[in-house]
Amino acid sequence: MRLSRRFFINIGISFWLLAVVFVLLPDWPYVYYRISPQTSETLASTIAYTVTSEPSTINEPSQKPTISPAITPTPTPVAALPDFDATLPEENGLIIDKIGVRGQIHEGDNWQEILKTGIWRVPNFSTPENPLPNRPIILAAHRWGYLDWSASFRKLNSFINLPQLTNNDEIQIIWNQRKYVYKIYSTNTGTQITDYSADLILYTCQLWNSPVRFFVYAQRTN
């Protein structure tokens, strides 16, 4: 009888512990950042240095675990600029409705400060209005961000939900009050960009303290 009661007590404790783990799991990165506040700065440097080589010198990693099976993008000629729309915001911005991203795109070489403010366009690559061969638009952002970010700011300006994107999802960029539309054709994880033929690449950290990135590749459609 005593052993039976102890067994059921242990089972009950185990269920409570599992419940606590599942409740706290989504918040673990924030707990980790609070325990180790320098993590955000460390990840900022690894995000910034993900694109450090000329495309011609990039070697594909030996293993590329694919999150979504790649689909072959349909080649399209260089499109004309979309119509100017004075009702669009004057600030350049990124919109991904599926995951709630709606943040300003920041530019410059001072990635230490820029990544604290949200989305960073990697310099020396294309802009929407000035596409360069094999030098796509590349946008990067923190996955979880900083402790002083509010929940609403994090949802709008971080790439916390970037891994939820799949093939054919739509991405919009507002640039100089023109709307550019892109469709995702491939996503993968790795330590390097593997497809510089894309028109647009987004990337962020896969985990809170890892060199592995989650990459999204998209092609302009309008």
PDB file of C-alpha atoms in Angstrom:
ATOM      1  CA  MET A   1       0.000   0.000   0.000  1.00  0.00           C
ATOM      2  CA  ARG A   2       2.780   2.381   0.966  1.00  0.00           C
ATOM      3  CA  LEU A   3       4.736   1.542  -2.193  1.00  0.00           C
ATOM      4  CA  SER A   4       1.643   2.064  -4.313  1.00  0.00           C
ATOM      5  CA  ARG A   5       1.020   5.485  -2.776  1.00  0.00           C
ATOM      6  CA  ARG A   6       4.669   6.483  -3.273  1.00  0.00           C
ATOM      7  CA  PHE A   7       4.450   5.374  -6.912  1.00  0.00           C
ATOM      8  CA  PHE A   8       1.428   7.568  -7.586  1.00  0.00           C
ATOM      9  CA  ILE A   9       3.050  10.506  -5.769  1.00  0.00           C
ATOM     10  CA  ASN A  10       6.137  10.159  -7.980  1.00  0.00           C
ATOM     11  CA  ILE A  11       3.947   9.995 -11.088  1.00  0.00           C
ATOM     12  CA  GLY A  12       2.133  13.156 -10.003  1.00  0.00           C
ATOM     13  CA  ILE A  13       5.397  15.000  -9.359  1.00  0.00           C
ATOM     14  CA  SER A  14       6.691  13.931 -12.761  1.00  0.00           C
ATOM     15  CA  PHE A  15       3.611  15.304 -14.515  1.00  0.00           C
ATOM     16  CA  TRP A  16       3.932  18.602 -12.663  1.00  0.00           C
ATOM     17  CA  LEU A  17       7.598  18.888 -13.636  1.00  0.00           C
ATOM     18  CA  LEU A  18       6.765  18.178 -17.280  1.00  0.00           C
ATOM     19  CA  ALA A  19       4.017  20.799 -17.197  1.00  0.00           C
ATOM     20  CA  VAL A  20       6.435  23.383 -15.788  1.00  0.00           C
ATOM     21  CA  VAL A  21       9.004  22.531 -18.484  1.00  0.00           C
ATOM     22  CA  PHE A  22       6.462  22.955 -21.317  1.00  0.00           C
ATOM     23  CA  VAL A  23       5.232  26.241 -19.843  1.00  0.00           C
ATOM     24  CA  LEU A  24       8.737  27.676 -19.452  1.00  0.00           C
ATOM     25  CA  LEU A  25      10.231  26.291 -22.687  1.00  0.00           C
ATOM     26  CA  PRO A  26       9.123  29.214 -24.933  1.00  0.00           C
ATOM     27  CA  ASP A  27      10.680  31.676 -22.465  1.00  0.00           C
ATOM     28  CA  TRP A  28      13.947  29.791 -22.033  1.00  0.00           C
ATOM     29  CA  PRO A  29      15.951  32.064 -24.387  1.00  0.00           C
ATOM     30  CA  TYR A  30      14.952  35.114 -22.323  1.00  0.00           C
ATOM     31  CA  VAL A  31      15.956  33.325 -19.112  1.00  0.00           C
ATOM     32  CA  TYR A  32      19.245  32.358 -20.748  1.00  0.00           C
ATOM     33  CA  TYR A  33      19.856  35.944 -21.888  1.00  0.00           C
ATOM     34  CA  ARG A  34      19.211  37.185 -18.345  1.00  0.00           C
ATOM     35  CA  ILE A  35      21.648  34.660 -16.896  1.00  0.00           C
ATOM     36  CA  SER A  36      24.189  35.458 -19.620  1.00  0.00           C
ATOM     37  CA  PRO A  37      23.468  39.040 -20.780  1.00  0.00           C
ATOM     38  CA  GLN A  38      26.527  39.160 -23.062  1.00  0.00           C
ATOM     39  CA  THR A  39      24.926  36.528 -25.315  1.00  0.00           C
ATOM     40  CA  SER A  40      23.072  39.121 -27.420  1.00  0.00           C
ATOM     41  CA  GLU A  41      26.325  40.948 -28.155  1.00  0.00           C
ATOM     42  CA  THR A  42      28.108  37.696 -28.994  1.00  0.00           C
ATOM     43  CA  LEU A  43      25.365  36.650 -31.375  1.00  0.00           C
ATOM     44  CA  ALA A  44      25.347  40.106 -32.969  1.00  0.00           C
ATOM     45  CA  SER A  45      28.968  39.616 -34.009  1.00  0.00           C
ATOM     46  CA  THR A  46      28.307  36.148 -35.431  1.00  0.00           C
ATOM     47  CA  ILE A  47      25.263  37.446 -37.309  1.00  0.00           C
ATOM     48  CA  ALA A  48      27.339  40.264 -38.768  1.00  0.00           C
ATOM     49  CA  TYR A  49      30.134  37.948 -39.867  1.00  0.00           C
ATOM     50  CA  THR A  50      27.900  35.350 -41.511  1.00  0.00           C
ATOM     51  CA  VAL A  51      28.396  37.242 -44.778  1.00  0.00           C
ATOM     52  CA  THR A  52      32.106  37.994 -44.870  1.00  0.00           C
ATOM     53  CA  SER A  53      33.316  36.509 -48.156  1.00  0.00           C
ATOM     54  CA  GLU A  54      32.776  37.314 -51.781  1.00  0.00           C
ATOM     55  CA  PRO A  55      30.119  35.006 -53.274  1.00  0.00           C
ATOM     56  CA  SER A  56      32.705  33.418 -55.570  1.00  0.00           C
ATOM     57  CA  THR A  57      34.700  32.173 -52.581  1.00  0.00           C
ATOM     58  CA  ILE A  58      31.793  30.733 -50.609  1.00  0.00           C
ATOM     59  CA  ASN A  59      31.947  26.972 -50.271  1.00  0.00           C
ATOM     60  CA  GLU A  60      28.761  25.076 -49.644  1.00  0.00           C
ATOM     61  CA  PRO A  61      28.749  23.229 -46.304  1.00  0.00           C
ATOM     62  CA  SER A  62      29.116  19.472 -46.527  1.00  0.00           C
ATOM     63  CA  GLN A  63      25.709  19.016 -44.932  1.00  0.00           C
ATOM     64  CA  LYS A  64      22.700  21.254 -45.501  1.00  0.00           C
ATOM     65  CA  PRO A  65      19.713  20.043 -43.507  1.00  0.00           C
ATOM     66  CA  THR A  66      16.760  21.397 -45.450  1.00  0.00           C
ATOM     67  CA  ILE A  67      13.787  22.768 -43.546  1.00  0.00           C
ATOM     68  CA  SER A  68      11.567  23.078 -46.620  1.00  0.00           C
ATOM     69  CA  PRO A  69      12.283  21.216 -49.869  1.00  0.00           C
ATOM     70  CA  ALA A  70      13.669  23.631 -52.403  1.00  0.00           C
ATOM     71  CA  ILE A  71      11.581  24.437 -55.432  1.00  0.00           C
ATOM     72  CA  THR A  72      13.132  25.704 -58.629  1.00  0.00           C
ATOM     73  CA  PRO A  73      12.461  29.435 -59.004  1.00  0.00           C
ATOM     74  CA  THR A  74      11.132  30.542 -62.355  1.00  0.00           C
ATOM     75  CA  PRO A  75      13.723  32.766 -64.075  1.00  0.00           C
ATOM     76  CA  THR A  76      12.352  36.243 -64.693  1.00  0.00           C
ATOM     77  CA  PRO A  77      13.802  39.257 -66.483  1.00  0.00           C
ATOM     78  CA  VAL A  78      14.828  42.261 -64.471  1.00  0.00           C
ATOM     79  CA  ALA A  79      11.543  43.891 -63.545  1.00  0.00           C
ATOM     80  CA  ALA A  80      10.773  47.565 -63.742  1.00  0.00           C
ATOM     81  CA  LEU A  81      10.386  49.528 -60.558  1.00  0.00           C
ATOM     82  CA  PRO A  82       6.965  49.235 -58.929  1.00  0.00           C
ATOM     83  CA  ASP A  83       4.792  52.331 -59.033  1.00  0.00           C
ATOM     84  CA  PHE A  84       5.588  55.070 -56.551  1.00  0.00           C
ATOM     85  CA  ASP A  85       2.938  55.231 -53.826  1.00  0.00           C
ATOM     86  CA  ALA A  86       2.897  58.352 -51.657  1.00  0.00           C
ATOM     87  CA  THR A  87       0.634  56.596 -49.150  1.00  0.00           C
ATOM     88  CA  LEU A  88       3.378  54.119 -48.250  1.00  0.00           C
ATOM     89  CA  PRO A  89       5.668  54.888 -45.281  1.00  0.00           C
ATOM     90  CA  GLU A  90       8.729  56.996 -46.003  1.00  0.00           C
ATOM     91  CA  GLU A  91      10.895  54.643 -43.929  1.00  0.00           C
ATOM     92  CA  ASN A  92      12.236  51.572 -45.701  1.00  0.00           C
ATOM     93  CA  GLY A  93      10.627  48.518 -44.127  1.00  0.00           C
ATOM     94  CA  LEU A  94      10.097  44.768 -44.172  1.00  0.00           C
ATOM     95  CA  ILE A  95       6.630  43.181 -43.963  1.00  0.00           C
ATOM     96  CA  ILE A  96       6.028  39.458 -43.448  1.00  0.00           C
ATOM     97  CA  ASP A  97       2.368  39.094 -42.588  1.00  0.00           C
ATOM     98  CA  LYS A  98       2.542  35.356 -41.860  1.00  0.00           C
ATOM     99  CA  ILE A  99       4.822  35.865 -38.847  1.00  0.00           C
ATOM    100  CA  GLY A 100       3.845  39.412 -37.880  1.00  0.00           C
ATOM    101  CA  VAL A 101       7.068  41.140 -38.910  1.00  0.00           C
ATOM    102  CA  ARG A 102       6.625  44.807 -39.754  1.00  0.00           C
ATOM    103  CA  GLY A 103       9.871  46.596 -39.012  1.00  0.00           C
ATOM    104  CA  GLN A 104      12.105  49.304 -40.355  1.00  0.00           C
ATOM    105  CA  ILE A 105      15.176  48.291 -42.363  1.00  0.00           C
ATOM    106  CA  HIS A 106      18.308  49.925 -40.979  1.00  0.00           C
ATOM    107  CA  GLU A 107      21.514  50.479 -42.938  1.00  0.00           C
ATOM    108  CA  GLY A 108      25.153  51.059 -42.140  1.00  0.00           C
ATOM    109  CA  ASP A 109      28.382  49.363 -41.120  1.00  0.00           C
ATOM    110  CA  ASN A 110      27.871  49.791 -37.373  1.00  0.00           C
ATOM    111  CA  TRP A 111      26.136  46.450 -36.926  1.00  0.00           C
ATOM    112  CA  GLN A 112      26.749  46.490 -33.159  1.00  0.00           C
ATOM    113  CA  GLU A 113      24.269  49.333 -32.769  1.00  0.00           C
ATOM    114  CA  ILE A 114      22.040  48.602 -35.771  1.00  0.00           C
ATOM    115  CA  LEU A 115      21.109  45.072 -34.647  1.00  0.00           C
ATOM    116  CA  LYS A 116      19.942  46.568 -31.360  1.00  0.00           C
ATOM    117  CA  THR A 117      17.341  48.513 -33.331  1.00  0.00           C
ATOM    118  CA  GLY A 118      15.994  45.592 -35.372  1.00  0.00           C
ATOM    119  CA  ILE A 119      16.490  44.603 -39.014  1.00  0.00           C
ATOM    120  CA  TRP A 120      19.842  45.236 -40.726  1.00  0.00           C
ATOM    121  CA  ARG A 121      20.559  45.319 -44.471  1.00  0.00           C
ATOM    122  CA  VAL A 122      24.013  43.895 -45.088  1.00  0.00           C
ATOM    123  CA  PRO A 123      26.021  46.590 -46.908  1.00  0.00           C
ATOM    124  CA  ASN A 124      27.677  46.149 -50.301  1.00  0.00           C
ATOM    125  CA  PHE A 125      24.823  44.000 -51.592  1.00  0.00           C
ATOM    126  CA  SER A 126      21.727  44.832 -53.631  1.00  0.00           C
ATOM    127  CA  THR A 127      18.898  47.153 -52.721  1.00  0.00           C
ATOM    128  CA  PRO A 128      15.403  46.585 -54.150  1.00  0.00           C
ATOM    129  CA  GLU A 129      15.817  49.389 -56.670  1.00  0.00           C
ATOM    130  CA  ASN A 130      19.399  48.470 -57.586  1.00  0.00           C
ATOM    131  CA  PRO A 131      19.728  44.671 -58.022  1.00  0.00           C
ATOM    132  CA  LEU A 132      23.257  43.403 -58.618  1.00  0.00           C
ATOM    133  CA  PRO A 133      24.134  40.033 -60.202  1.00  0.00           C
ATOM    134  CA  ASN A 134      24.778  37.386 -57.527  1.00  0.00           C
ATOM    135  CA  ARG A 135      24.653  40.021 -54.801  1.00  0.00           C
ATOM    136  CA  PRO A 136      21.119  39.754 -53.453  1.00  0.00           C
ATOM    137  CA  ILE A 137      19.431  41.900 -50.861  1.00  0.00           C
ATOM    138  CA  ILE A 138      20.464  40.374 -47.523  1.00  0.00           C
ATOM    139  CA  LEU A 139      18.539  41.194 -44.356  1.00  0.00           C
ATOM    140  CA  ALA A 140      19.528  39.933 -40.918  1.00  0.00           C
ATOM    141  CA  ALA A 141      18.049  40.320 -37.448  1.00  0.00           C
ATOM    142  CA  HIS A 142      18.287  38.805 -33.988  1.00  0.00           C
ATOM    143  CA  ARG A 143      16.136  35.777 -33.258  1.00  0.00           C
ATOM    144  CA  TRP A 144      15.273  36.795 -29.685  1.00  0.00           C
ATOM    145  CA  GLY A 145      16.841  40.238 -29.416  1.00  0.00           C
ATOM    146  CA  TYR A 146      17.657  42.039 -26.202  1.00  0.00           C
ATOM    147  CA  LEU A 147      16.226  41.978 -22.700  1.00  0.00           C
ATOM    148  CA  ASP A 148      15.058  45.584 -22.945  1.00  0.00           C
ATOM    149  CA  TRP A 149      12.949  44.865 -26.050  1.00  0.00           C
ATOM    150  CA  SER A 150       9.229  44.764 -25.349  1.00  0.00           C
ATOM    151  CA  ALA A 151       7.181  41.778 -26.536  1.00  0.00           C
ATOM    152  CA  SER A 152       5.471  43.900 -29.198  1.00  0.00           C
ATOM    153  CA  PHE A 153       8.767  45.344 -30.472  1.00  0.00           C
ATOM    154  CA  ARG A 154      10.287  41.849 -30.611  1.00  0.00           C
ATOM    155  CA  LYS A 155       7.411  40.503 -32.699  1.00  0.00           C
ATOM    156  CA  LEU A 156       7.628  43.359 -35.201  1.00  0.00           C
ATOM    157  CA  ASN A 157      11.414  43.677 -35.507  1.00  0.00           C
ATOM    158  CA  SER A 158      13.014  40.321 -34.716  1.00  0.00           C
ATOM    159  CA  PHE A 159      13.164  37.105 -36.743  1.00  0.00           C
ATOM    160  CA  ILE A 160      11.947  34.962 -33.850  1.00  0.00           C
ATOM    161  CA  ASN A 161       9.386  33.192 -36.061  1.00  0.00           C
ATOM    162  CA  LEU A 162      11.433  33.097 -39.271  1.00  0.00           C
ATOM    163  CA  PRO A 163      11.625  29.244 -39.195  1.00  0.00           C
ATOM    164  CA  GLN A 164       7.831  29.149 -39.600  1.00  0.00           C
ATOM    165  CA  LEU A 165       8.174  30.410 -43.185  1.00  0.00           C
ATOM    166  CA  THR A 166       7.872  27.902 -45.999  1.00  0.00           C
ATOM    167  CA  ASN A 167       7.955  27.831 -49.790  1.00  0.00           C
ATOM    168  CA  ASN A 168       5.571  30.223 -51.573  1.00  0.00           C
ATOM    169  CA  ASP A 169       5.117  32.455 -48.529  1.00  0.00           C
ATOM    170  CA  GLU A 170       5.163  36.166 -49.413  1.00  0.00           C
ATOM    171  CA  ILE A 171       7.587  38.841 -48.222  1.00  0.00           C
ATOM    172  CA  GLN A 172       7.194  42.557 -48.917  1.00  0.00           C
ATOM    173  CA  ILE A 173       9.770  45.333 -48.819  1.00  0.00           C
ATOM    174  CA  ILE A 174       8.785  48.989 -48.813  1.00  0.00           C
ATOM    175  CA  TRP A 175      11.675  50.925 -50.323  1.00  0.00           C
ATOM    176  CA  ASN A 176      11.546  54.620 -51.194  1.00  0.00           C
ATOM    177  CA  GLN A 177       7.735  54.378 -51.118  1.00  0.00           C
ATOM    178  CA  ARG A 178       7.570  51.541 -53.623  1.00  0.00           C
ATOM    179  CA  LYS A 179       6.341  48.050 -52.698  1.00  0.00           C
ATOM    180  CA  TYR A 180       8.453  45.075 -53.782  1.00  0.00           C
ATOM    181  CA  VAL A 181       6.950  41.596 -53.432  1.00  0.00           C
ATOM    182  CA  TYR A 182       8.995  38.414 -53.054  1.00  0.00           C
ATOM    183  CA  LYS A 183       8.059  34.721 -52.887  1.00  0.00           C
ATOM    184  CA  ILE A 184      10.063  32.175 -50.920  1.00  0.00           C
ATOM    185  CA  TYR A 185      11.403  29.257 -52.944  1.00  0.00           C
ATOM    186  CA  SER A 186      13.800  27.641 -50.449  1.00  0.00           C
ATOM    187  CA  THR A 187      14.806  27.574 -46.766  1.00  0.00           C
ATOM    188  CA  ASN A 188      17.661  25.786 -45.048  1.00  0.00           C
ATOM    189  CA  THR A 189      19.989  25.797 -42.085  1.00  0.00           C
ATOM    190  CA  GLY A 190      23.771  26.052 -42.081  1.00  0.00           C
ATOM    191  CA  THR A 191      26.654  28.350 -41.352  1.00  0.00           C
ATOM    192  CA  GLN A 192      26.891  29.979 -44.797  1.00  0.00           C
ATOM    193  CA  ILE A 193      24.683  31.335 -47.536  1.00  0.00           C
ATOM    194  CA  THR A 194      24.450  28.704 -50.263  1.00  0.00           C
ATOM    195  CA  ASP A 195      22.446  30.426 -53.019  1.00  0.00           C
ATOM    196  CA  TYR A 196      23.518  33.875 -54.144  1.00  0.00           C
ATOM    197  CA  SER A 197      21.181  33.735 -57.154  1.00  0.00           C
ATOM    198  CA  ALA A 198      18.238  34.712 -54.939  1.00  0.00           C
ATOM    199  CA  ASP A 199      16.801  38.211 -55.138  1.00  0.00           C
ATOM    200  CA  LEU A 200      16.347  38.355 -51.352  1.00  0.00           C
ATOM    201  CA  ILE A 201      17.886  36.448 -48.445  1.00  0.00           C
ATOM    202  CA  LEU A 202      16.792  36.646 -44.813  1.00  0.00           C
ATOM    203  CA  TYR A 203      18.656  34.966 -41.985  1.00  0.00           C
ATOM    204  CA  THR A 204      18.842  34.695 -38.220  1.00  0.00           C
ATOM    205  CA  CYS A 205      20.229  32.418 -35.506  1.00  0.00           C
ATOM    206  CA  GLN A 206      18.722  28.954 -35.308  1.00  0.00           C
ATOM    207  CA  LEU A 207      19.435  28.684 -31.567  1.00  0.00           C
ATOM    208  CA  TRP A 208      20.407  31.191 -28.904  1.00  0.00           C
ATOM    209  CA  ASN A 209      24.102  30.272 -28.764  1.00  0.00           C
ATOM    210  CA  SER A 210      25.052  28.545 -32.007  1.00  0.00           C
ATOM    211  CA  PRO A 211      26.845  29.403 -35.277  1.00  0.00           C
ATOM    212  CA  VAL A 212      24.042  27.727 -37.244  1.00  0.00           C
ATOM    213  CA  ARG A 213      21.728  30.102 -39.110  1.00  0.00           C
ATOM    214  CA  PHE A 214      18.260  29.722 -40.584  1.00  0.00           C
ATOM    215  CA  PHE A 215      18.194  31.052 -44.167  1.00  0.00           C
ATOM    216  CA  VAL A 216      15.256  32.084 -46.335  1.00  0.00           C
ATOM    217  CA  TYR A 217      15.674  32.528 -50.107  1.00  0.00           C
ATOM    218  CA  ALA A 218      13.124  34.450 -52.160  1.00  0.00           C
ATOM    219  CA  GLN A 219      12.574  35.787 -55.663  1.00  0.00           C
ATOM    220  CA  ARG A 220      10.855  39.004 -56.654  1.00  0.00           C
ATOM    221  CA  THR A 221       7.442  38.541 -58.251  1.00  0.00           C
ATOM    222  CA  ASN A 222       6.160  42.029 -59.126  1.00  0.00           C
TER     223      ASN A 222
END
